[in-house]
Short mmCIF file of C-alpha atoms in Angstrom, two decimals:
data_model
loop_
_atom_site.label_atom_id
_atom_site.label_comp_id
_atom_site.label_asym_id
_atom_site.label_seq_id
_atom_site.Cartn_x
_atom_site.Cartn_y
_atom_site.Cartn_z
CA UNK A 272 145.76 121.91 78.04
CA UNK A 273 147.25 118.71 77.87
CA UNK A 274 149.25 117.65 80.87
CA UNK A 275 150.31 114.89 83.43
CA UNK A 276 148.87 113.79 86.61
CA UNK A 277 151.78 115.81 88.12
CA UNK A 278 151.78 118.33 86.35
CA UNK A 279 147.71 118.95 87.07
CA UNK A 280 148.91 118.82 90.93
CA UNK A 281 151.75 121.40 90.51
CA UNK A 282 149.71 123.62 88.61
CA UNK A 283 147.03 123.13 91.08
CA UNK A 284 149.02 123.88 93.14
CA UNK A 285 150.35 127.14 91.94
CA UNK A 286 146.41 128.37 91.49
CA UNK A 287 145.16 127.73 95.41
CA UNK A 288 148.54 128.65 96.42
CA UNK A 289 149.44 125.33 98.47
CA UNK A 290 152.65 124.37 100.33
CA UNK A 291 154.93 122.03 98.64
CA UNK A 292 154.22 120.10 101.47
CA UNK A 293 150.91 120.18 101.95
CA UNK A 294 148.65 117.17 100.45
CA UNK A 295 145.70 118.39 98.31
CA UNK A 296 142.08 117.27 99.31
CA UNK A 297 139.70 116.57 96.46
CA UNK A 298 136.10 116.42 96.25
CA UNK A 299 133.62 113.93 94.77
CA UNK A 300 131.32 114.84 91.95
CA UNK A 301 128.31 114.02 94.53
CA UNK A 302 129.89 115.69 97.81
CA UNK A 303 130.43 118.74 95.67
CA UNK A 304 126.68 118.74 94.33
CA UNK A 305 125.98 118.75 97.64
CA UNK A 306 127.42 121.84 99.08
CA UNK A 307 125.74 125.21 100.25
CA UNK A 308 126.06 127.25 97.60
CA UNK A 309 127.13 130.96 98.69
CA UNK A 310 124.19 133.23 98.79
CA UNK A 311 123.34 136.81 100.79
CA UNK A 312 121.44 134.51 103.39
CA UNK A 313 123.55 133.65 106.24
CA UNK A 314 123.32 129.83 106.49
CA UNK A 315 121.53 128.29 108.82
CA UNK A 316 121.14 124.96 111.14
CA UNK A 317 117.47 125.25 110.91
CA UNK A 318 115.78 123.42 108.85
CA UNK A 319 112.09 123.09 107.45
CA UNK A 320 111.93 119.18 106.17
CA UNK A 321 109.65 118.83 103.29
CA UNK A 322 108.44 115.14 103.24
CA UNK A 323 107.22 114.10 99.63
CA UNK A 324 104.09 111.63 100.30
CA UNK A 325 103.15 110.53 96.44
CA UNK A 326 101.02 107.77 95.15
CA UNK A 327 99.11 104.72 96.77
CA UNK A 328 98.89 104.85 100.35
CA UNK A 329 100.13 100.91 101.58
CA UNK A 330 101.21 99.77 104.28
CA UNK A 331 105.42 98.75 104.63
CA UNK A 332 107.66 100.27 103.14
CA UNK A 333 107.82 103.32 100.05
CA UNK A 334 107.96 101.59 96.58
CA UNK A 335 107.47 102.88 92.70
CA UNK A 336 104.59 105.34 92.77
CA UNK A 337 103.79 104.10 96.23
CA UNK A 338 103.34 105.99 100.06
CA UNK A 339 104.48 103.43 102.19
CA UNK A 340 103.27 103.74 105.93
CA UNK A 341 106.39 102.68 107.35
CA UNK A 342 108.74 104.89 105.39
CA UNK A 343 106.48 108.14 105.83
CA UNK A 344 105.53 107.52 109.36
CA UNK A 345 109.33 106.95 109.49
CA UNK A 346 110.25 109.99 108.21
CA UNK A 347 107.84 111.97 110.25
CA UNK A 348 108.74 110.59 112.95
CA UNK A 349 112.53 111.31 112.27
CA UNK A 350 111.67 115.16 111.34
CA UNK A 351 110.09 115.46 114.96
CA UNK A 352 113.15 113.90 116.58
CA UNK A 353 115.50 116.38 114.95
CA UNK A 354 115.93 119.09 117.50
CA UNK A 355 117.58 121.23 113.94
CA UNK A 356 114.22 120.95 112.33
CA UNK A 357 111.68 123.51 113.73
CA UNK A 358 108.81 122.35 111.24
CA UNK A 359 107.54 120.27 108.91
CA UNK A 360 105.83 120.82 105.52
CA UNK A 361 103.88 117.22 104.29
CA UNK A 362 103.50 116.94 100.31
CA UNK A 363 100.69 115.11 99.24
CA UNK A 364 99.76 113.61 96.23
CA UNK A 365 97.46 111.25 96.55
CA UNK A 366 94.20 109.38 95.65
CA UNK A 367 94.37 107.63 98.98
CA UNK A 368 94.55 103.76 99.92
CA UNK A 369 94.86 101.49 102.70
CA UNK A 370 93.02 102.92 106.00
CA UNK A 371 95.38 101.28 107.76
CA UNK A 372 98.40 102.54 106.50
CA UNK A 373 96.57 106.06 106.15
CA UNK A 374 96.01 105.65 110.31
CA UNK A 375 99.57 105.20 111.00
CA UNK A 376 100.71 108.40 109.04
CA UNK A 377 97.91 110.52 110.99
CA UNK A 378 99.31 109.05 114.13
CA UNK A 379 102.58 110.70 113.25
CA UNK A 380 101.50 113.74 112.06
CA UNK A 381 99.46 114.53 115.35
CA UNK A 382 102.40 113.57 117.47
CA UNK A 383 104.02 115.97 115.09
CA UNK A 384 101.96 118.82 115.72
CA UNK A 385 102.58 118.44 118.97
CA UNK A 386 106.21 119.24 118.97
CA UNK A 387 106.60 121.83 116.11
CA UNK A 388 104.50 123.73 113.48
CA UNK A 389 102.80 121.15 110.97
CA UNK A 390 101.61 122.68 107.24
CA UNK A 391 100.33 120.19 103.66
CA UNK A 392 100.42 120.96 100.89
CA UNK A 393 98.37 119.47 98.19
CA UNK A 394 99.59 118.91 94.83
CA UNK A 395 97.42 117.58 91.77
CA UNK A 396 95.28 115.66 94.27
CA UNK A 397 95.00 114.66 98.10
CA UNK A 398 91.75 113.05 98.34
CA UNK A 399 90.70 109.83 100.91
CA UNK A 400 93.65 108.40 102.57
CA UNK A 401 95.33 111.56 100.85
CA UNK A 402 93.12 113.62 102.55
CA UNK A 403 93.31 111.89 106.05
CA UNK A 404 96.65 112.00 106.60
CA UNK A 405 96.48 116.03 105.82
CA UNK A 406 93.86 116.94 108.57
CA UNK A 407 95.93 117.10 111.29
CA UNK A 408 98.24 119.84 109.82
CA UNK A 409 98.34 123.00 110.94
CA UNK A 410 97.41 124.13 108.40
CA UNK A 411 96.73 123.40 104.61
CA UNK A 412 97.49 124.47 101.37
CA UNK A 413 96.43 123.64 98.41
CA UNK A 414 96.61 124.54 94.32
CA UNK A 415 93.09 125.96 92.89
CA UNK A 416 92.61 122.39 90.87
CA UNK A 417 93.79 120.44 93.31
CA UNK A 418 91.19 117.15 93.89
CA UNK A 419 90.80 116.72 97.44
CA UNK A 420 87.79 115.92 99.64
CA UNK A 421 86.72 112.10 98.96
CA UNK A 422 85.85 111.35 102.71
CA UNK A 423 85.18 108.02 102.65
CA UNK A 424 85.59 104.58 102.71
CA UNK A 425 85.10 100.98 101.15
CA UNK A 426 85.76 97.17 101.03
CA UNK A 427 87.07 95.55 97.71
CA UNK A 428 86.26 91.97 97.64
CA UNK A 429 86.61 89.57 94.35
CA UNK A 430 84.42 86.76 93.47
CA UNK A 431 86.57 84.68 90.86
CA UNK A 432 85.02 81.63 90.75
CA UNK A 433 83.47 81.77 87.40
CA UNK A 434 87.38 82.41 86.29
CA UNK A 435 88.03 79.11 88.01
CA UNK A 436 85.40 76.58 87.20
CA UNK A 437 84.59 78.08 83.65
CA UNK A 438 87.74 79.34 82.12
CA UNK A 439 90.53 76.96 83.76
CA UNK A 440 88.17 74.01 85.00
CA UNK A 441 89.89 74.35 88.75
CA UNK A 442 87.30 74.14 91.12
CA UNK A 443 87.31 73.96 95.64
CA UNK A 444 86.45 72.15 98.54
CA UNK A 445 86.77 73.93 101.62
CA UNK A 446 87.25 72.17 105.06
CA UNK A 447 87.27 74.95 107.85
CA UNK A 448 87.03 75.21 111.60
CA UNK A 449 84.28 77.59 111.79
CA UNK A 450 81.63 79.15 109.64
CA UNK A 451 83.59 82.20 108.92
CA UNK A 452 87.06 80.85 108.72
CA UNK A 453 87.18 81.75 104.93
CA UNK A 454 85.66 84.77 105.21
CA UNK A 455 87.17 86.83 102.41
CA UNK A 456 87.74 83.88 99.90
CA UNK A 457 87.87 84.53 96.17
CA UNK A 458 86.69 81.15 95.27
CA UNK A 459 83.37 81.53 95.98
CA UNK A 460 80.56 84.48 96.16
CA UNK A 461 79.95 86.27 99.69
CA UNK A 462 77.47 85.45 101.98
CA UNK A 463 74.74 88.32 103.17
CA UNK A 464 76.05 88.02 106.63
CA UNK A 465 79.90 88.40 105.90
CA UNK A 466 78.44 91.33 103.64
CA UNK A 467 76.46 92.86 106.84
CA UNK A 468 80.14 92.50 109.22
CA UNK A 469 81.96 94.03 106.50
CA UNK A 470 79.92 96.78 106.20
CA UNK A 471 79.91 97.04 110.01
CA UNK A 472 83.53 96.99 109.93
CA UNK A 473 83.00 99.53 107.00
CA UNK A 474 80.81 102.07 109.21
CA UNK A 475 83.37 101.69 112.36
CA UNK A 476 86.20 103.07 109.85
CA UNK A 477 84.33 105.99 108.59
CA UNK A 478 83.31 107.19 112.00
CA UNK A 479 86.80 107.30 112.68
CA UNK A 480 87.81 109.22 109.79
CA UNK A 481 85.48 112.00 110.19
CA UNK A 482 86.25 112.09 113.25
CA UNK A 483 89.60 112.91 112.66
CA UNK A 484 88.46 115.50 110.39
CA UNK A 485 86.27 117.15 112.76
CA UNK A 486 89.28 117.36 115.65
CA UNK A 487 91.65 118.32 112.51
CA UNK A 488 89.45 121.17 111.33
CA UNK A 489 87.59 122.17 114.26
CA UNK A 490 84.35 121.57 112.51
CA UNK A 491 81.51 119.10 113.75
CA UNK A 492 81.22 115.34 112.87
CA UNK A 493 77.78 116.27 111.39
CA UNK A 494 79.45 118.95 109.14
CA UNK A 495 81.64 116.52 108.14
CA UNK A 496 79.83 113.89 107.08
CA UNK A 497 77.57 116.88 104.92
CA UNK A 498 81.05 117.12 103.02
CA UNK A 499 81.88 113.55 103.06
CA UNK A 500 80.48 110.63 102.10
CA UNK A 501 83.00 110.42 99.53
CA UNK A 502 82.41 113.53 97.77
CA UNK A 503 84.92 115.98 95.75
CA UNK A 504 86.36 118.98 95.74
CA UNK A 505 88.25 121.26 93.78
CA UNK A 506 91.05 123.17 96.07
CA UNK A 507 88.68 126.38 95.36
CA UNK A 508 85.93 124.91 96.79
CA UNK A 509 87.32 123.03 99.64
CA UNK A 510 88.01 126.42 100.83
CA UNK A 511 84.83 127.40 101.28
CA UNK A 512 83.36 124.32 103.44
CA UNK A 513 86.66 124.37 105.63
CA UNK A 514 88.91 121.61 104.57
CA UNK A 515 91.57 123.85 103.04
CA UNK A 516 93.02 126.88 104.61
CA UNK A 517 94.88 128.51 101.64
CA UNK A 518 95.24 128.04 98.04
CA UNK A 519 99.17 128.20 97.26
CA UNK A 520 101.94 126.76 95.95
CA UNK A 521 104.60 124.38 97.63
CA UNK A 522 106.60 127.24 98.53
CA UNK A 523 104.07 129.05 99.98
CA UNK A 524 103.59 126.02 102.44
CA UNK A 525 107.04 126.09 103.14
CA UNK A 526 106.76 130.46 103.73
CA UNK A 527 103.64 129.18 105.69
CA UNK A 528 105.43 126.71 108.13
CA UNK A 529 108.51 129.43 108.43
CA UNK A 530 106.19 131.89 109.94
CA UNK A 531 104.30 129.70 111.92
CA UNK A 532 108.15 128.47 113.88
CA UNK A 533 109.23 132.24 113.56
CA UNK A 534 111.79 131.35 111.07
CA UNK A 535 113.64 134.78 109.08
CA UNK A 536 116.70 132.21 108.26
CA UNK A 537 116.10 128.67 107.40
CA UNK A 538 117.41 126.33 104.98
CA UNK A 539 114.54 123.36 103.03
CA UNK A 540 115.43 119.61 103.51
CA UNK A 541 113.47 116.73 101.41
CA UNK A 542 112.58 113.69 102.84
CA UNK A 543 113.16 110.53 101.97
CA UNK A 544 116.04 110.55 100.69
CA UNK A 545 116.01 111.69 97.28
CA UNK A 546 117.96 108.78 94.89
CA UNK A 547 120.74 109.74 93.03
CA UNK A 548 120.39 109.96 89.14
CA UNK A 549 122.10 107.14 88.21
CA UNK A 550 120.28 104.93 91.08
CA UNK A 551 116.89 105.86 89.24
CA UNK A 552 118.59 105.40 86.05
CA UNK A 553 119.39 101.55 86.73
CA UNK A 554 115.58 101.33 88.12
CA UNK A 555 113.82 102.45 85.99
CA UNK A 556 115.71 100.51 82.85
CA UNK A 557 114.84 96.80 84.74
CA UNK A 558 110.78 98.41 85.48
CA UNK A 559 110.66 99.68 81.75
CA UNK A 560 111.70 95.96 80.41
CA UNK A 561 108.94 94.50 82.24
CA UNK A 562 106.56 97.04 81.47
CA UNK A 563 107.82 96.81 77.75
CA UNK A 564 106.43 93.44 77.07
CA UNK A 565 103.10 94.08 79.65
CA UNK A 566 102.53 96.54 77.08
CA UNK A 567 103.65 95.11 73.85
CA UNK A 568 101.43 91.97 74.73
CA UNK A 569 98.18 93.91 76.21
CA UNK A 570 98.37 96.72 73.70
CA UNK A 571 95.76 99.69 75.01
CA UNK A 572 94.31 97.26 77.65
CA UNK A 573 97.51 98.04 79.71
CA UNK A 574 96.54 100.78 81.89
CA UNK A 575 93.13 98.44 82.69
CA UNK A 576 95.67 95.81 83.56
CA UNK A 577 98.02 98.35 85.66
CA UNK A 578 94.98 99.49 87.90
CA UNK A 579 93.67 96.20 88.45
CA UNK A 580 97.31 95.16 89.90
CA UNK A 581 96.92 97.97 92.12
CA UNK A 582 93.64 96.89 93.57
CA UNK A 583 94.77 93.26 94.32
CA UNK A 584 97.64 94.43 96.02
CA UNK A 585 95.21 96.57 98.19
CA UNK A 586 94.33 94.78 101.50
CA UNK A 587 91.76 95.36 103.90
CA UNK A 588 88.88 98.57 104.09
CA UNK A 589 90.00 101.09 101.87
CA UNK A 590 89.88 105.07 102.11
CA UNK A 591 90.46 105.96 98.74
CA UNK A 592 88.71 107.25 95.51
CA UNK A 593 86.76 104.91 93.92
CA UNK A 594 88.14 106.26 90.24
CA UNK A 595 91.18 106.95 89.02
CA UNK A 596 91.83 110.40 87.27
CA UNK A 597 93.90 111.34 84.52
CA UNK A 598 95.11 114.40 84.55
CA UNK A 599 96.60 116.02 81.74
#
């Protein structure tokens, strides 16, 4: 009907039955989105937090499409803390990244373990970095396609000095305080004996990854490596050389990690944060202008250009697949 302010209130206040007196409390759109809605379950202060872990694996914080280590290893970290959550369910979807930043979120997740039940879950693929920060779990899930496996490492160095001197005439002198001050330089091509401490530094990293794997999966560093060396596998057939425990769904993780604490009443929180629509809306119209005229001006070549940005962004040894998949 159509009415005034005052009117709403009175009739209002005729419906719920206030006093005159009384002041009525309203609730925000947001607050009210919010709320526990009434089931037969009795509701409960414990909690299960589900931490989303999706795209690159960098180190700082969580951007676009992007695991940052700091946010995740935050979150973890957080989830542990909170004496109302009695475990812990990671979501991974990942091709991997930064060995670094894939170190720090192990760290958490073993300190984790320690202090309540730990599950993954796989999604469309947890493979490399994706992969190392799931072995310390409890246990894992995964779905029957999922692409996991890739245990492995490498270094990404470019060589742009034909770029330089040929195509924009720019060309270097270097004056340095030793001979490997400028190790790493993209002005000129590698030497064989950065190449040989690389690859040393290379080697060190996967020893430590498959190591992880073996202590995460109970399985020997020589069995490991059998599997590894960068190789892939389907969640079917990770199952069958040990890396996965269980082919299921998220909520079966979740069902998982509730049996594992004991759990008959529990309630599911997602971490980070999840943004609110309108937050994402504002986003993603400033990253769709830019991408509007990346695209207009590159045409098909865009996605080349997209993965390439990725890479350069990349510091440092990498444990991550060495292709990108799309999956359709």
């Amino acid at each position: 009907k159509v009415a005034y302010y005052d009117e709403l209130l009175k009739d209002l206040q005729s419906r719920c039955q206030w006093k005159e007196s009384s002041k009525p409390k309203f609730v925000g759109l947001s607050r009210y989105d919010n709320a526990i809605v009434k089931s037969d379950k009795e509701f409960s202060n414990k909690k299960i937090a589900v931490i989303y872990a999706v795209g690159e694996i960098n180190s700082g914080e969580a951007g676009e499409d992007a695991i940052g280590s700091t946010t995740i290893a935050g979150e973890i970290r957080k989830a542990r803390l909170d004496t109302a959550v009695k475990a812990i369910v990671l979501r991974v979807n990942s091709p991997g990244g930064s060995a670094l930043a894939s170190d720090v979120i192990w760290r958490e997740m073993i300190l984790a373990k320690k202090a309540k039940p730990v599950v993954a879950s796989m999604g469309d693929y947890a493979a490399s970095g994706g992969y190392y920060i799931s072995c310390a779990a409890d246990s894992i899930v995964a779905e029957p396609t999922t692409i996991t496996g890739s245990i492995g490492v490498f270094g990404l160095m470019f060589n742009a000095q034909k770029m330089f001197n040929n195509k924009l005439g720019i060309t270097f002198d270097t004056v340095k305080t030793g001979r490997f001050a400028d190790m790493g330089s993209m002005t000129r091509p590698m030497r064989e004996d950065e190449r040989a401490m690389i690859e040393q530094e290379i080697e060190k990293v996967y020893d430590v990854f498959i190591t992880h794997v073996s202590e995460g999966r109970r399985i020997s560093k020589a069995a490991v490596d059998s599997i590894g060396q960068g190789r892939v596998w389907t969640g079917l057939e990770a199952i069958n050389i040990g890396l996965v425990d269980k082919i299921g769904t998220l909520e079966d993780a979740v069902a998982m990690a509730a049996k594992l604490a004991r759990l008959d009443n529990y309630r599911v929180v997602p971490l980070p944060r999840q943004k609110e629509f309108f937050e994402v809306l504002m986003e993603d119209f400033s990253t769709e202008a830019e991408t509007y005229f990346a695209k207009r001006e590159l045409g098909e070549s865009y996605r080349y250009y997209a993965e390439i940005k990725k890479l350069v962004q990349q510091q440092g040894i990498m444990a991550r697949m060495p292709y990108t998949l799309n999956i359709h």
